[in-house]
Short mmCIF file of C-alpha atoms in Angstrom, two decimals:
data_model
loop_
_atom_site.label_atom_id
_atom_site.label_comp_id
_atom_site.label_asym_id
_atom_site.label_seq_id
_atom_site.Cartn_x
_atom_site.Cartn_y
_atom_site.Cartn_z
CA MET I 91 -0.28 -0.22 0.08
CA THR I 92 1.10 3.22 -0.78
CA ARG I 93 0.42 5.91 2.26
CA ALA I 94 0.73 10.57 1.79
CA PRO I 95 2.42 12.14 4.81
CA THR I 96 -0.02 13.39 7.05
CA THR I 97 -1.19 16.73 5.81
CA ARG I 98 -2.51 19.98 7.30
CA GLY I 99 -2.94 23.59 6.09
CA GLY I 100 -0.76 26.61 7.36
CA GLY I 101 -0.57 30.03 7.28
CA ARG I 102 -3.65 32.54 7.42
CA ARG I 103 -5.93 29.11 6.25
CA PRO I 104 -8.15 27.26 8.34
CA PRO I 105 -6.20 24.61 8.74
CA LEU I 106 -6.42 20.99 6.50
CA LEU I 107 -7.77 18.30 8.48
CA ALA I 108 -4.46 15.79 9.06
CA HIS I 109 -5.23 12.59 7.11
CA ARG I 110 -3.36 9.98 5.46
CA ARG I 111 -4.04 8.34 2.15
CA VAL I 112 -4.01 4.45 1.48
CA THR I 113 -4.13 2.98 -2.36
CA ALA I 114 -3.79 0.06 -3.97
CA PRO I 115 0.10 -0.52 -5.39
CA ARG I 116 0.14 1.08 -9.02
CA THR I 117 -3.01 2.78 -8.81
CA HIS I 118 -4.24 6.35 -8.98
CA PRO I 119 -7.44 6.77 -7.76
CA ALA I 120 -9.83 9.62 -8.38
CA ARG I 121 -12.52 8.08 -5.97
CA TRP I 122 -11.93 8.44 -2.24
CA VAL I 123 -13.26 6.62 0.67
CA LEU I 124 -13.02 9.04 3.99
CA PHE I 125 -12.85 7.37 7.65
CA LEU I 126 -13.99 9.09 10.45
CA HIS I 127 -13.03 7.52 13.47
CA GLY I 128 -14.96 8.06 16.85
CA PHE I 129 -14.33 9.76 19.53
CA LEU I 130 -11.14 10.15 21.11
CA GLY I 131 -10.00 8.12 18.51
CA ALA I 132 -8.16 8.75 15.37
CA GLY I 133 -8.05 7.99 11.68
CA ARG I 134 -5.60 4.85 12.23
CA ASN I 135 -8.25 2.99 14.16
CA TRP I 136 -8.94 2.09 10.58
CA ALA I 137 -5.96 1.62 8.61
CA SER I 138 -6.44 -2.47 8.51
CA ILE I 139 -10.24 -2.21 7.37
CA ALA I 140 -8.56 0.11 5.09
CA ARG I 141 -6.07 -1.75 3.37
CA GLY I 142 -7.74 -4.20 2.90
CA LEU I 143 -10.89 -2.35 1.48
CA VAL I 144 -8.36 -1.04 -1.20
CA ARG I 145 -6.93 -4.50 -2.08
CA GLU I 146 -10.60 -5.76 -2.63
CA ARG I 147 -11.63 -2.46 -4.49
CA PRO I 148 -8.63 -0.92 -6.32
CA ASP I 149 -10.64 1.29 -8.26
CA TRP I 150 -11.52 3.69 -4.81
CA GLY I 151 -8.83 4.87 -2.62
CA ALA I 152 -9.65 5.31 1.23
CA VAL I 153 -8.58 8.58 3.43
CA LEU I 154 -7.76 7.78 7.21
CA VAL I 155 -8.83 11.49 9.16
CA ASP I 156 -8.36 13.06 12.22
CA LEU I 157 -11.55 14.64 13.08
CA ARG I 158 -10.64 18.75 14.76
CA LEU I 159 -9.36 18.15 18.55
CA HIS I 160 -8.26 14.41 17.47
CA GLY I 161 -5.01 12.57 16.06
CA ASP I 162 -2.47 15.62 14.46
CA SER I 163 -5.63 17.11 13.55
CA ALA I 164 -4.57 20.57 16.23
CA GLY I 165 -4.91 24.41 15.44
CA PHE I 166 -8.77 24.40 15.28
CA ASP I 167 -10.88 27.56 15.97
CA PRO I 168 -14.06 27.02 18.11
CA PRO I 169 -17.11 26.51 17.97
CA HIS I 170 -15.83 23.05 18.70
CA THR I 171 -19.30 21.83 17.57
CA VAL I 172 -20.14 18.51 14.98
CA ALA I 173 -21.37 21.46 12.30
CA ALA I 174 -17.62 22.57 12.29
CA SER I 175 -15.93 18.91 12.50
CA ALA I 176 -18.53 18.48 9.30
CA ALA I 177 -17.26 22.12 7.50
CA ASP I 178 -13.83 20.63 7.70
CA VAL I 179 -14.24 16.87 6.62
CA ASN I 180 -16.12 18.46 3.17
CA ALA I 181 -13.05 21.21 3.05
CA LEU I 182 -11.12 18.13 3.32
CA THR I 183 -12.98 16.49 0.48
CA LEU I 184 -12.64 19.78 -1.93
CA HIS I 185 -8.56 19.73 -1.24
CA LEU I 186 -8.75 15.80 -2.53
CA ALA I 187 -10.75 17.22 -5.80
CA SER I 188 -11.97 13.23 -6.12
CA GLY I 189 -14.58 12.70 -8.62
CA GLU I 190 -16.86 11.06 -6.51
CA ASN I 191 -16.24 10.12 -2.54
CA VAL I 192 -17.92 8.36 0.11
CA ILE I 193 -17.75 9.10 4.09
CA VAL I 194 -17.74 5.90 6.35
CA GLY I 195 -17.99 6.96 10.20
CA HIS I 196 -18.39 5.59 13.06
CA SER I 197 -20.22 6.96 16.36
CA PHE I 198 -19.03 10.79 16.89
CA GLY I 199 -18.04 9.91 13.00
CA GLY I 200 -21.24 8.77 11.97
CA LYS I 201 -22.80 12.08 13.05
CA VAL I 202 -20.46 14.29 12.04
CA ALA I 203 -20.66 11.92 8.09
CA LEU I 204 -24.42 13.01 8.45
CA ALA I 205 -23.43 16.72 8.98
CA ALA I 206 -21.57 16.84 6.27
CA ALA I 207 -23.86 15.45 3.80
CA ARG I 208 -26.05 18.43 4.40
CA SER I 209 -23.63 20.61 2.27
CA ALA I 210 -21.54 18.12 0.41
CA GLY I 211 -20.62 18.31 -3.25
CA THR I 212 -21.71 16.66 -5.86
CA GLY I 213 -19.45 14.31 -5.18
CA MET I 214 -20.85 12.75 -2.44
CA ARG I 215 -22.11 9.16 -3.60
CA GLN I 216 -22.82 7.50 -0.16
CA VAL I 217 -22.88 7.92 3.55
CA TRP I 218 -22.14 5.15 6.34
CA VAL I 219 -22.66 5.60 9.90
CA LEU I 220 -21.54 2.39 11.49
CA ASP I 221 -23.21 2.18 14.24
CA SER I 222 -23.82 5.98 15.38
CA THR I 223 -27.35 7.42 15.67
CA PRO I 224 -29.38 10.81 14.11
CA GLU I 225 -31.03 11.68 17.26
CA SER I 226 -30.43 14.26 20.14
CA GLY I 227 -29.32 13.02 23.35
CA ARG I 228 -26.98 11.28 25.48
CA THR I 229 -25.87 7.35 24.37
CA ALA I 230 -25.06 4.45 25.65
CA ALA I 231 -21.30 4.30 24.81
CA GLY I 232 -20.20 5.90 27.95
CA ALA I 233 -17.82 8.94 26.29
CA ASP I 234 -19.13 11.35 29.08
CA ARG I 235 -18.13 8.79 31.60
CA LEU I 236 -14.44 8.71 30.15
CA LEU I 237 -13.77 11.96 29.19
CA ALA I 238 -15.11 12.94 33.44
CA LEU I 239 -12.31 10.10 34.30
CA LEU I 240 -9.55 11.52 31.75
CA SER I 241 -9.96 15.07 33.52
CA ARG I 242 -9.35 13.55 36.48
CA LEU I 243 -5.78 11.08 36.00
CA PRO I 244 -2.53 12.51 36.17
CA SER I 245 -1.24 14.89 33.89
CA ARG I 246 2.04 12.92 33.09
CA PHE I 247 2.37 8.73 33.44
CA GLU I 248 5.92 7.03 33.33
CA ASP I 249 4.16 4.85 30.55
CA ARG I 250 0.95 4.06 29.22
CA ARG I 251 0.26 0.95 30.93
CA ALA I 252 0.22 2.99 34.15
CA ALA I 253 -2.72 5.02 32.70
CA VAL I 254 -4.55 1.71 31.27
CA SER I 255 -4.59 0.95 34.55
CA LEU I 256 -6.22 3.48 36.41
CA ILE I 257 -8.94 3.60 33.71
CA GLU I 258 -9.40 -0.14 33.82
CA ALA I 259 -9.68 0.47 37.62
CA GLU I 260 -12.61 2.59 36.98
CA GLY I 261 -14.87 0.11 35.39
CA PHE I 262 -13.41 0.30 31.71
CA SER I 263 -12.71 -2.99 29.86
CA PRO I 264 -8.70 -3.42 28.41
CA VAL I 265 -10.00 -2.70 25.05
CA ILE I 266 -11.39 0.63 26.39
CA ALA I 267 -8.44 1.62 28.52
CA GLY I 268 -5.93 1.22 26.09
CA TRP I 269 -7.18 2.70 23.13
CA ALA I 270 -7.71 5.66 25.56
CA ALA I 271 -4.60 5.73 26.24
CA THR I 272 -3.04 6.08 22.66
CA ASN I 273 -4.05 9.36 23.36
CA LEU I 274 -0.55 9.68 25.07
CA VAL I 275 2.51 10.77 23.13
CA PRO I 276 5.99 10.53 24.99
CA ARG I 277 7.28 14.62 26.15
CA ASP I 278 10.20 15.47 28.17
CA GLY I 279 11.03 11.52 29.68
CA ALA I 280 7.34 11.17 29.92
CA TYR I 281 4.10 10.63 28.45
CA VAL I 282 1.22 13.30 28.63
CA TRP I 283 -2.02 13.36 26.85
CA ARG I 284 -2.66 15.24 24.15
CA LEU I 285 -6.20 15.84 24.38
CA ASP I 286 -8.09 19.67 24.82
CA LEU I 287 -10.30 18.42 27.21
CA PRO I 288 -12.04 21.05 28.25
CA SER I 289 -13.08 21.10 24.31
CA LEU I 290 -13.85 18.18 23.90
CA ASP I 291 -16.29 18.14 26.47
CA LEU I 292 -18.19 21.36 24.71
CA MET I 293 -18.06 18.88 21.38
CA LEU I 294 -19.58 16.12 23.17
CA ALA I 295 -22.45 18.45 24.16
CA ASP I 296 -22.77 19.20 21.18
CA PHE I 297 -23.02 15.63 20.00
CA TYR I 298 -25.65 14.93 22.41
CA ARG I 299 -27.19 18.30 21.54
CA GLU I 300 -27.48 17.76 17.67
CA ASP I 301 -30.25 16.16 15.48
CA LEU I 302 -29.75 15.04 12.20
CA TRP I 303 -33.44 13.26 11.46
CA PRO I 304 -34.07 15.78 8.84
CA VAL I 305 -30.74 15.11 6.75
CA VAL I 306 -32.34 10.95 7.30
CA GLU I 307 -35.42 12.30 6.37
CA ASN I 308 -34.68 14.13 3.14
CA PRO I 309 -31.30 12.73 2.04
CA PRO I 310 -29.22 15.53 -0.11
CA ASP I 311 -29.82 14.47 -4.31
CA ARG I 312 -27.69 11.34 -5.19
CA VAL I 313 -26.20 10.39 -1.84
CA GLN I 314 -27.66 7.32 -0.36
CA LEU I 315 -27.82 6.76 3.28
CA ILE I 316 -26.41 3.32 5.09
CA PHE I 317 -26.68 2.91 8.62
CA VAL I 318 -25.00 -0.11 10.05
CA ARG I 319 -26.03 -1.17 13.46
CA ALA I 320 -24.41 -3.95 15.28
CA ARG I 321 -26.50 -6.39 17.17
CA HIS I 322 -24.88 -6.13 20.36
CA GLY I 323 -24.37 -3.17 22.74
CA SER I 324 -25.52 -0.56 19.57
CA ILE I 325 -25.61 2.83 20.51
CA MET I 326 -28.88 3.11 18.07
CA SER I 327 -31.98 2.64 20.29
CA VAL I 328 -34.39 -0.18 18.51
CA GLU I 329 -36.97 2.98 18.03
CA THR I 330 -34.05 4.87 15.96
CA ALA I 331 -33.09 1.39 13.93
CA GLU I 332 -37.26 0.53 13.34
CA ARG I 333 -37.65 4.33 12.10
CA VAL I 334 -34.49 4.45 9.60
CA GLY I 335 -35.97 1.07 8.67
CA ARG I 336 -40.11 2.87 7.79
CA LEU I 337 -37.89 5.26 5.58
CA GLU I 338 -36.08 2.39 3.75
CA ALA I 339 -39.53 0.88 2.97
CA ASP I 340 -40.82 3.67 1.92
CA GLY I 341 -38.34 4.10 -0.85
CA GLU I 342 -36.05 6.55 0.98
CA ARG I 343 -32.41 6.69 -0.64
CA VAL I 344 -31.70 5.28 2.73
CA ARG I 345 -30.47 1.87 4.62
CA LEU I 346 -30.62 -0.15 7.38
CA VAL I 347 -28.22 -2.85 7.79
CA GLU I 348 -27.63 -5.32 11.13
CA LEU I 349 -24.17 -6.67 11.72
CA ASP I 350 -23.02 -9.21 13.86
CA GLY I 351 -20.72 -7.23 16.68
CA GLY I 352 -20.25 -4.73 19.09
CA HIS I 353 -20.60 -1.37 18.69
CA TRP I 354 -16.98 -0.93 18.29
CA LEU I 355 -17.01 -2.86 14.61
CA ASN I 356 -13.70 -2.21 13.32
CA MET I 357 -12.26 -4.19 16.37
CA SER I 358 -15.09 -6.86 16.85
CA ASN I 359 -16.29 -7.63 13.13
CA PRO I 360 -13.28 -6.09 10.70
CA ALA I 361 -14.36 -9.11 8.19
CA GLY I 362 -17.57 -7.89 8.29
CA VAL I 363 -17.07 -4.26 7.94
CA LEU I 364 -14.95 -4.78 5.13
CA GLN I 365 -17.06 -7.25 2.95
CA LEU I 366 -20.22 -4.94 3.09
CA LEU I 367 -18.05 -1.87 1.84
CA ALA I 368 -16.51 -3.59 -0.90
CA HIS I 369 -19.85 -5.36 -2.04
CA GLU I 370 -21.78 -1.81 -1.74
CA LEU I 371 -19.25 0.77 -3.01
CA PRO I 372 -20.64 2.52 -6.44
CA ARG I 373 -19.13 0.36 -8.82
#
């Protein structure tokens, strides 16, 4: 696979989201799938699925995106909202200058993907919402509880294992604890958080406030919305799934797919996610 360097803008222009392109060898695709991670994640969370996808569908390239305040995407001005995050993603699609694009968003990234569809360019073909929800209100993912815990933890650690142990002690699974600790970076002989916790708290509150049912009920022209609900521990309620299903039955450009696995589908069922994407991407 080939990977372009992480890219950001500079000067007086708004910064560009940090991102990495993944393509099959000796290909130069004009169509891109943008992967948007969940809250406190980073684009690299979807690297293995992106590599598998371009093997299966070399006519498409993949873009691993770090959303604002996540990964290497620093330097973004307030307000830190779902709408601002969506505007960042749409600016990146313009930068890619692709003929067609698809956005795949998981959890927090799924709602950002839906918001991006509100003002998407003519090249957008599909928006995938992987175990997320268009409705307002808190979800069962526990992001607010984890964020509150991180704000109470020490700012420096000798190694990541110490942070993992403290997070596990508060009842989080080893998987979640290890994933959260990837936000520790080495600095001056220790590991420190690279997270702007107060700004992330504002962003999460906006995620809970944002209602994107209008996008789902009236999708943009030529854009298909595909919701993928995890069969175990989904943050999409049964009522929401039924409402999406009724839209599909009424012939709207909306689909609902259930997939084996838990909320973290990229970890619990990467093969299933890959197979679904490879089969359903536009030909």
